[in-house]
PDB file of C-alpha atoms in Angstrom:
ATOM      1  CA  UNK A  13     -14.758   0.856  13.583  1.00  0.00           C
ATOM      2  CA  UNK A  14     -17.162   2.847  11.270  1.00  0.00           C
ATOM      3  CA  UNK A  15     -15.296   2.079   8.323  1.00  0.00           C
ATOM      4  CA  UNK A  16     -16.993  -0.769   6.706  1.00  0.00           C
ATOM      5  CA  UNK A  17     -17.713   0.794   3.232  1.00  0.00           C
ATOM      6  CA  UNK A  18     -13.931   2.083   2.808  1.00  0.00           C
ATOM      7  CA  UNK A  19     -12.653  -1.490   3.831  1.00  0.00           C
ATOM      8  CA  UNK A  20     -14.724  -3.154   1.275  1.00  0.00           C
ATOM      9  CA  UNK A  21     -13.342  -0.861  -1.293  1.00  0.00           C
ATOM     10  CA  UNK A  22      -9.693  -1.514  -0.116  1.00  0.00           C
ATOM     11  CA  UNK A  23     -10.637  -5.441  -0.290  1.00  0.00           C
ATOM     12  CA  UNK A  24     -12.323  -4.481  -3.456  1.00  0.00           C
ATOM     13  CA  UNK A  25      -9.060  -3.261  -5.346  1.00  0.00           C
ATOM     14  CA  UNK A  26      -6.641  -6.119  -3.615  1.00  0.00           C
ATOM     15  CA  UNK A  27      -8.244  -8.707  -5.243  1.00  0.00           C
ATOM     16  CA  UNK A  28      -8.836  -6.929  -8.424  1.00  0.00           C
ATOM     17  CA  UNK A  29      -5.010  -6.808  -8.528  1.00  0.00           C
ATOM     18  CA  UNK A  30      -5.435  -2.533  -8.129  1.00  0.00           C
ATOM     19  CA  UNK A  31      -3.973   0.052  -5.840  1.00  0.00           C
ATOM     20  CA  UNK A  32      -5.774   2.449  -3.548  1.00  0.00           C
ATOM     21  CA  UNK A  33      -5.406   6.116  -3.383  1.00  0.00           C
ATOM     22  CA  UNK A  34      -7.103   7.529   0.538  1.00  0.00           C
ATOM     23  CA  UNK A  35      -8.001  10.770   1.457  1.00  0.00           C
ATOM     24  CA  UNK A  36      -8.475  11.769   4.842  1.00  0.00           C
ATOM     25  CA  UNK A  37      -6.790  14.189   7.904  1.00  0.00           C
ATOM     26  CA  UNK A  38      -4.244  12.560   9.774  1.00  0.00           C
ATOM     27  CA  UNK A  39      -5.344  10.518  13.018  1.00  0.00           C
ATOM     28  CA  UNK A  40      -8.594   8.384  11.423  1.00  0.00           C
ATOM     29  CA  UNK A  41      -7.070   4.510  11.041  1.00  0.00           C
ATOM     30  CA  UNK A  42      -5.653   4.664   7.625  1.00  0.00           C
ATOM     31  CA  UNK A  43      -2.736   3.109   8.964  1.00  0.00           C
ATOM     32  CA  UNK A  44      -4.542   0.443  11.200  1.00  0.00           C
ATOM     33  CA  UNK A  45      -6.322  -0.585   8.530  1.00  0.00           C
ATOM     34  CA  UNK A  46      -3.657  -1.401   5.995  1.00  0.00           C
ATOM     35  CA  UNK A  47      -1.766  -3.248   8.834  1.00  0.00           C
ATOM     36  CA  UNK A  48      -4.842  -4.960  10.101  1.00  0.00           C
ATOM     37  CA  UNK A  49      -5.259  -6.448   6.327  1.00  0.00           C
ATOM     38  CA  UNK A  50      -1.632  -7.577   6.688  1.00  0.00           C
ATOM     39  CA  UNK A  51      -1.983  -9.329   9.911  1.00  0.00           C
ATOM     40  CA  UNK A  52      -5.572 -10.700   8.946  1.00  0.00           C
ATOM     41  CA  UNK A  53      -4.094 -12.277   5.595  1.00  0.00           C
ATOM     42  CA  UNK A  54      -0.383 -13.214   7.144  1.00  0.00           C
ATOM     43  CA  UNK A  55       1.447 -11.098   4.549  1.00  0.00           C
ATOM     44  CA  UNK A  56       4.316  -9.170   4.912  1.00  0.00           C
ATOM     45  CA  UNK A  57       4.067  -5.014   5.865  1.00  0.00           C
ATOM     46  CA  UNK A  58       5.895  -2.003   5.199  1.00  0.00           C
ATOM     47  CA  UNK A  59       5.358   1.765   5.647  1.00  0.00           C
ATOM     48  CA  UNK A  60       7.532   4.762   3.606  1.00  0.00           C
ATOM     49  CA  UNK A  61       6.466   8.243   5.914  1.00  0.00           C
ATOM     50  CA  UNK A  62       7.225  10.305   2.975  1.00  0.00           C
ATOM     51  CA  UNK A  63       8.522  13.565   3.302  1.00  0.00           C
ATOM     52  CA  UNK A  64       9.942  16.184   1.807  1.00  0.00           C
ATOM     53  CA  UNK A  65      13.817  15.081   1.682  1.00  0.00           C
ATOM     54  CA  UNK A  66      12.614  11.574   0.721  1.00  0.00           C
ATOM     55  CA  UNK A  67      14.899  10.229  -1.731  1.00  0.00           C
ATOM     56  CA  UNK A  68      13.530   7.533  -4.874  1.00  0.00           C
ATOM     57  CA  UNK A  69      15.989   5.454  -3.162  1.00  0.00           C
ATOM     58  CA  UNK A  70      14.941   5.536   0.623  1.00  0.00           C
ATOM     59  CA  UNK A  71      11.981   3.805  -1.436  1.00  0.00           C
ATOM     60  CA  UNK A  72      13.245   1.104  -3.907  1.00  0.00           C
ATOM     61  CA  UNK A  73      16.530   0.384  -2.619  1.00  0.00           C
ATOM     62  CA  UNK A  74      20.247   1.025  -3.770  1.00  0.00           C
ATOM     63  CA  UNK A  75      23.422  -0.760  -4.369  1.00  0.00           C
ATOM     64  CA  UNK A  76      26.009  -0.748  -1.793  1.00  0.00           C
ATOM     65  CA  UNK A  77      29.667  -1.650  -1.443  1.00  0.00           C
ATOM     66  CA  UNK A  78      30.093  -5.061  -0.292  1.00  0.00           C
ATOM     67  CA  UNK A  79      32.856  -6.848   1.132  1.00  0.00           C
ATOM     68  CA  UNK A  80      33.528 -10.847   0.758  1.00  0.00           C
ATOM     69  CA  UNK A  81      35.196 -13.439   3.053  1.00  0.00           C
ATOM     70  CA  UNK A  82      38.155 -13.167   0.417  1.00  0.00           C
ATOM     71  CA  UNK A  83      38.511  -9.304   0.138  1.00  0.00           C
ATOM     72  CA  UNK A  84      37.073  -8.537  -3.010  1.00  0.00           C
ATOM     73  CA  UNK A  85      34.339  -5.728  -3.248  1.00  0.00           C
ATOM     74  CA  UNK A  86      31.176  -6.021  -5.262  1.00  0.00           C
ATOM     75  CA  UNK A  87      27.912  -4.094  -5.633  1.00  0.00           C
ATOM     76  CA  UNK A  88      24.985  -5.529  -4.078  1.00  0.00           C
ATOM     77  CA  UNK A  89      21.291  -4.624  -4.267  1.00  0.00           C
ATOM     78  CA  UNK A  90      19.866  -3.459  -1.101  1.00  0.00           C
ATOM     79  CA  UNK A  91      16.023  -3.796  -1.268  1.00  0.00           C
ATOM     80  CA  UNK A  92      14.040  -0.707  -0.239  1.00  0.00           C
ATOM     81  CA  UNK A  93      10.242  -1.126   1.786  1.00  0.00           C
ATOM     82  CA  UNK A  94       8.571  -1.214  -1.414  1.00  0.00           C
ATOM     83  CA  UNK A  95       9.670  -4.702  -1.027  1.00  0.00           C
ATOM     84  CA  UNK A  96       6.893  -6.586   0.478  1.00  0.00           C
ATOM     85  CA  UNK A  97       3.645  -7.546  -0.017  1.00  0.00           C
ATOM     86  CA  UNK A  98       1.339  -4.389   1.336  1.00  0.00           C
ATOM     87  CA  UNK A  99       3.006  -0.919   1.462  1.00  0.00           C
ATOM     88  CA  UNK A 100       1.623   1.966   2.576  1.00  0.00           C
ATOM     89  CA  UNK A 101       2.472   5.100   1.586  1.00  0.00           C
ATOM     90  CA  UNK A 102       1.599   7.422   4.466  1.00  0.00           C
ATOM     91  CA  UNK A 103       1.218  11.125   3.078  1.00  0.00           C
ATOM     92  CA  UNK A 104       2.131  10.488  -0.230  1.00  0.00           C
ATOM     93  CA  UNK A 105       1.739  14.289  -1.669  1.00  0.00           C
ATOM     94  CA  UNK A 106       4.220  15.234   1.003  1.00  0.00           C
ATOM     95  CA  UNK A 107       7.018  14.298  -1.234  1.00  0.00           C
ATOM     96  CA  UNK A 108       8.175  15.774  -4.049  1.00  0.00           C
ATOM     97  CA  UNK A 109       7.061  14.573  -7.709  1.00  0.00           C
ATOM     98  CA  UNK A 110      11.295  12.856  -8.004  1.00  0.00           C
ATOM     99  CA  UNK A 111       9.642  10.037  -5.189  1.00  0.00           C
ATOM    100  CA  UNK A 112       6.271   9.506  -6.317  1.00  0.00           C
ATOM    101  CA  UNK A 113       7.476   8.644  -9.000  1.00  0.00           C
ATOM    102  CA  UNK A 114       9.295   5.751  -7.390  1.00  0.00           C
ATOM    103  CA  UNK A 115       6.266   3.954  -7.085  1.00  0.00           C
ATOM    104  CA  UNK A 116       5.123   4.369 -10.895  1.00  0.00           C
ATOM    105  CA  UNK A 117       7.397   1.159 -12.007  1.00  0.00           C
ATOM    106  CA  UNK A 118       6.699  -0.775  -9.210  1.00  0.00           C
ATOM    107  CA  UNK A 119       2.494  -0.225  -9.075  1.00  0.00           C
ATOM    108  CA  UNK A 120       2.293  -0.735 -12.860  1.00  0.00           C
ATOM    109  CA  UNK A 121       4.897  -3.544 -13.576  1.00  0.00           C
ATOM    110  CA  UNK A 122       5.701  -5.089 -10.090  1.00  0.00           C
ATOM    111  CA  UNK A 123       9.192  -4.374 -10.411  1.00  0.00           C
ATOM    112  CA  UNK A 124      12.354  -2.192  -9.452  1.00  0.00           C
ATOM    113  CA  UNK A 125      15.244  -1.145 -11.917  1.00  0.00           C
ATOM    114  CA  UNK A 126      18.502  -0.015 -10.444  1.00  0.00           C
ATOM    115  CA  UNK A 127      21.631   0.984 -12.453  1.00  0.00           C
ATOM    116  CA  UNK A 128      19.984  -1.216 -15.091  1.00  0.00           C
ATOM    117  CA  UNK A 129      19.046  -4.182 -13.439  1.00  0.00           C
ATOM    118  CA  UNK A 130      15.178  -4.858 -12.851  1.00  0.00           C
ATOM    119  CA  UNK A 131      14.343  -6.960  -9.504  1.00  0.00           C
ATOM    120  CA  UNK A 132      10.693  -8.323  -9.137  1.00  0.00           C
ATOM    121  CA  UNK A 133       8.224  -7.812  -6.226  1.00  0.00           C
ATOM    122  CA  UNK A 134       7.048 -11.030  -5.051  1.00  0.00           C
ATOM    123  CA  UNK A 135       3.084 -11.919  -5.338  1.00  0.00           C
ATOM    124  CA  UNK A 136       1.220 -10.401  -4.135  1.00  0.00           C
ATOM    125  CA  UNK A 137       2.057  -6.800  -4.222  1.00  0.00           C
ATOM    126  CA  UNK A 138      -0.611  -3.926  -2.821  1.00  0.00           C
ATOM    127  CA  UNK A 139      -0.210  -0.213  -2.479  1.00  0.00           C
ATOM    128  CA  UNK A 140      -2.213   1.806  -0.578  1.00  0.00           C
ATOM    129  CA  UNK A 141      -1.277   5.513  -0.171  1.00  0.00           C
ATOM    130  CA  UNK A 142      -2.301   8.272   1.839  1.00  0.00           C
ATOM    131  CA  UNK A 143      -3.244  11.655   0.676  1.00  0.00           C
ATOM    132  CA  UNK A 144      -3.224  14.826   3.063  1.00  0.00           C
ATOM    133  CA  UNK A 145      -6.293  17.805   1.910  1.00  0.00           C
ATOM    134  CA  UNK A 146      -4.284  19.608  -0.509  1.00  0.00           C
ATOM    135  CA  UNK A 147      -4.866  22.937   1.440  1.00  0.00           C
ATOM    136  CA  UNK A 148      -3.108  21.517   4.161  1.00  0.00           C
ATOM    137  CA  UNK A 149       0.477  22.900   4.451  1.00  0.00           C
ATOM    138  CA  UNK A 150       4.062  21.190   2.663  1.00  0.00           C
ATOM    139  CA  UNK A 151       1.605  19.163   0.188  1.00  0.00           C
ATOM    140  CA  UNK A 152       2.750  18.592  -4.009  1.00  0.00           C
ATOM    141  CA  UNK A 153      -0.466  18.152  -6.606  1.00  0.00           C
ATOM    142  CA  UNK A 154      -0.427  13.888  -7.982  1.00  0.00           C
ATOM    143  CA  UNK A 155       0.648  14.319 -10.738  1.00  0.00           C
ATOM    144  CA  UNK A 156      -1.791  12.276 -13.377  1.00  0.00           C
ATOM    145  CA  UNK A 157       0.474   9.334 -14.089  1.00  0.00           C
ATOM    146  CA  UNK A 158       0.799   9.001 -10.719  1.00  0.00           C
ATOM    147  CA  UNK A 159      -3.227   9.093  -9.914  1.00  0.00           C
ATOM    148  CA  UNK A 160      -3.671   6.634 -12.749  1.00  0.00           C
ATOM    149  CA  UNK A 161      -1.819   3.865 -11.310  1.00  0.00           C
ATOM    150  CA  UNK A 162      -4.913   3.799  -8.296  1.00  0.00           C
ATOM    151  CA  UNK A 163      -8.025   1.788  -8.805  1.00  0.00           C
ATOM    152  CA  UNK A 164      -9.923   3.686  -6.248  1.00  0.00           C
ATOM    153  CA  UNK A 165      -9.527   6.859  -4.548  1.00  0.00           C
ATOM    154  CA  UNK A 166     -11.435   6.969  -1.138  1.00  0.00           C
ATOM    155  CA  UNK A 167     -12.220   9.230   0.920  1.00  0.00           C
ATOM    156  CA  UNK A 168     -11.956   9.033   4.987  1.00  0.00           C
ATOM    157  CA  UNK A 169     -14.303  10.876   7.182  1.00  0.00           C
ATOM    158  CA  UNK A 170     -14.692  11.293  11.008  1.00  0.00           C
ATOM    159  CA  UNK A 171     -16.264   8.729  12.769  1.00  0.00           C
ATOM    160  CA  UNK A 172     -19.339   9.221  14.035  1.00  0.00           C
ATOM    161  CA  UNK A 173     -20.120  10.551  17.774  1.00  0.00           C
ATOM    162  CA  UNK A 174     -21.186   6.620  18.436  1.00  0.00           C
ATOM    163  CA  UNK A 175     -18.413   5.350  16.261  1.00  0.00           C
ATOM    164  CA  UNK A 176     -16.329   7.475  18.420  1.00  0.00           C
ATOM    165  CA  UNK A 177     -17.926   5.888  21.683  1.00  0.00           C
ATOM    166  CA  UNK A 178     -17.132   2.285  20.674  1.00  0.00           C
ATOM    167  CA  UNK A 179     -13.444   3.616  19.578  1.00  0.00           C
ATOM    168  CA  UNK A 180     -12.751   4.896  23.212  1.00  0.00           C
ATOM    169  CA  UNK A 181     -14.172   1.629  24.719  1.00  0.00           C
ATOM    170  CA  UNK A 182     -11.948  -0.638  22.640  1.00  0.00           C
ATOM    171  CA  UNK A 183      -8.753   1.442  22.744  1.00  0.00           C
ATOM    172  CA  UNK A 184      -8.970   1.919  26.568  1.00  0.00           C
ATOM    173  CA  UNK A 185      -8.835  -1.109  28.300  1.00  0.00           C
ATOM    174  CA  UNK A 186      -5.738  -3.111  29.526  1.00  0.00           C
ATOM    175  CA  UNK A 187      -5.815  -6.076  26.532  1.00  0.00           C
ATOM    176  CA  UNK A 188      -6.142  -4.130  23.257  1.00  0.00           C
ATOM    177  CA  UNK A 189      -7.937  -6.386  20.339  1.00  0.00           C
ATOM    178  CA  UNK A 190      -6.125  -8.323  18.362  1.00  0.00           C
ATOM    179  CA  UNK A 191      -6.227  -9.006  14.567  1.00  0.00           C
ATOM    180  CA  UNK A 192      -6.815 -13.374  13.686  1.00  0.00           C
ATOM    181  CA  UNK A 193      -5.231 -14.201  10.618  1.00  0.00           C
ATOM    182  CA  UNK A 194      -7.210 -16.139   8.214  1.00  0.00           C
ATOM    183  CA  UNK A 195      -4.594 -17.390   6.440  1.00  0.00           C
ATOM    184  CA  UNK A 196      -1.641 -19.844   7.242  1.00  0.00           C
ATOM    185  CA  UNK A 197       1.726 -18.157   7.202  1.00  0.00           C
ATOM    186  CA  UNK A 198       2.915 -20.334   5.241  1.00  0.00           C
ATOM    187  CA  UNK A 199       0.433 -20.314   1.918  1.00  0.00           C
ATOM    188  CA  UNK A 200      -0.852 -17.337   2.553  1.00  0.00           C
ATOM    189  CA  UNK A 201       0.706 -14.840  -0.997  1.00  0.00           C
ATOM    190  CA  UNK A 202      -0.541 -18.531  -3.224  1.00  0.00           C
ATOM    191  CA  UNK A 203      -3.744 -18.401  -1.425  1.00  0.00           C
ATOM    192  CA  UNK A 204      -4.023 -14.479  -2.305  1.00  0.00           C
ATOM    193  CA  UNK A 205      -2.925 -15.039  -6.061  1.00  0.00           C
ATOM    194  CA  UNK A 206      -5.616 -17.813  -5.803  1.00  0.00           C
ATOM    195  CA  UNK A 207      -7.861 -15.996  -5.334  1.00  0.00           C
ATOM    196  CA  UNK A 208      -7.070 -13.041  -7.832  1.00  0.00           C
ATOM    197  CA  UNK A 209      -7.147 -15.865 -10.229  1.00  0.00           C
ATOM    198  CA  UNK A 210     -10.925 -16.342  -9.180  1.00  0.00           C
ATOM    199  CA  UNK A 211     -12.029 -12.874  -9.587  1.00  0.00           C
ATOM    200  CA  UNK A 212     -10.503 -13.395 -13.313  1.00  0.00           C
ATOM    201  CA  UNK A 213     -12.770 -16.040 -14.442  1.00  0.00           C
ATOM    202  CA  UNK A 214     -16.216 -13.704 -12.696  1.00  0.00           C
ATOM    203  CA  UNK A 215     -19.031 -13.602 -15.381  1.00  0.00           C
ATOM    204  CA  UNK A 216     -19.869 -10.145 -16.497  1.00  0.00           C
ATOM    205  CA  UNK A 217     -22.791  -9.163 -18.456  1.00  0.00           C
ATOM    206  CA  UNK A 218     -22.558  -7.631 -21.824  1.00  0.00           C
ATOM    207  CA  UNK A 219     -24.534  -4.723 -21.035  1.00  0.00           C
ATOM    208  CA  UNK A 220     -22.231  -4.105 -17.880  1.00  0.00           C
ATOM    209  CA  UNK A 221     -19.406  -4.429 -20.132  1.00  0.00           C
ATOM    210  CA  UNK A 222     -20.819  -1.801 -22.431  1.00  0.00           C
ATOM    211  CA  UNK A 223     -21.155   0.319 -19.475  1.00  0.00           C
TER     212      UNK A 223
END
């Protein structure tokens, strides 16, 4: 509710094939609105809370012992949230420079290397990361690399006192709304890369070009 520019821009950069960088206190719907875009498009969801002790591989995953059904041990690769279509980062500067950059490889390439093995992301693949004020306690500064793997950076204000109104009304009552996918479950990521296709072949004007 009261968001309508900021979710344009976040549908903006999806399709582009971009990542999204949001600014905003805690407790405004950056969450629900990544999650809503998962439900409404029948992809799959995950969210890193990063913090300070946050390891590179709480992020992208690590290889463990494993045991088979005749007794010999082998490493496996353990896939980390960043596996899945839409992640969201929630307080991103929270963690220390070592775990953003976890998310360099995977926002620019679509991939994870571990002990020398790269694994791809599957199609499509979306990041959209919180940012606390940066004079709010425990924060670290983006580092550039990390701020230039983000299409967009958008800021999140208050709702308004009417915005706030129609929140209370909606949030209140005994049946909470519900999200309605869109999309099939089933060809939903090869409707998505469909469509990224689309935006591909858009005609732009020399002049906007030059711009």
């Amino acid at each position: 509710i009261g968001h309508e520019t900021v979710i344009e821009t976040i549908l903006t950069a999806f399709f582009a094939g971009g990542h999204v960088l949001i600014e905003g206190v805690p407790g405004i719907g950056k969450t629900l609105i990544v999650r809503s875009l998962a439900d409404t498009l029948n992809l799959s969801f995950n969210r890193v809370q990063f913090t300070v002790d946050l390891m590179p591989a709480d992020v992208t995953g690590t290889r463990i012992i494993n045991e088979t059904s005749d007794g010999r041990r082998e490493l496996v690769f353990m896939p980390g949230p960043i596996f899945a279509h839409l992640l969201l980062g929630d307080e991103i500067n929270r963690a220390t420079p070592k775990t953003q950059s976890a998310l360099l490889e995977a926002m620019a390439e679509q991939q994870v290397t571990a002990a020398g093995t790269s694994y791809k992301i599957a199609s499509p693949f979306f990041v959209l990361a919180t940012l606390n004020p940066i004079e709010m306690e425990g924060t670290y500064q983006l580092p550039e690399a990390q701020l230039d793997r983000f299409l967009f950076k958008v800021i999140l204000d208050y709702p308004s006192e009417s915005e706030l109104v129609r929140i209370l009304a909606t949030t209140t009552i005994a049946e909470p709304p519900t999200v309605r996918p869109v999309l099939s479950p089933d060809g939903a990521p090869a409707r998505v890369e469909q469509l990224k296709r689309l935006v591909r072949e858009v005609l732009v004007a020399p002049h906007v070009e030059q711009y």
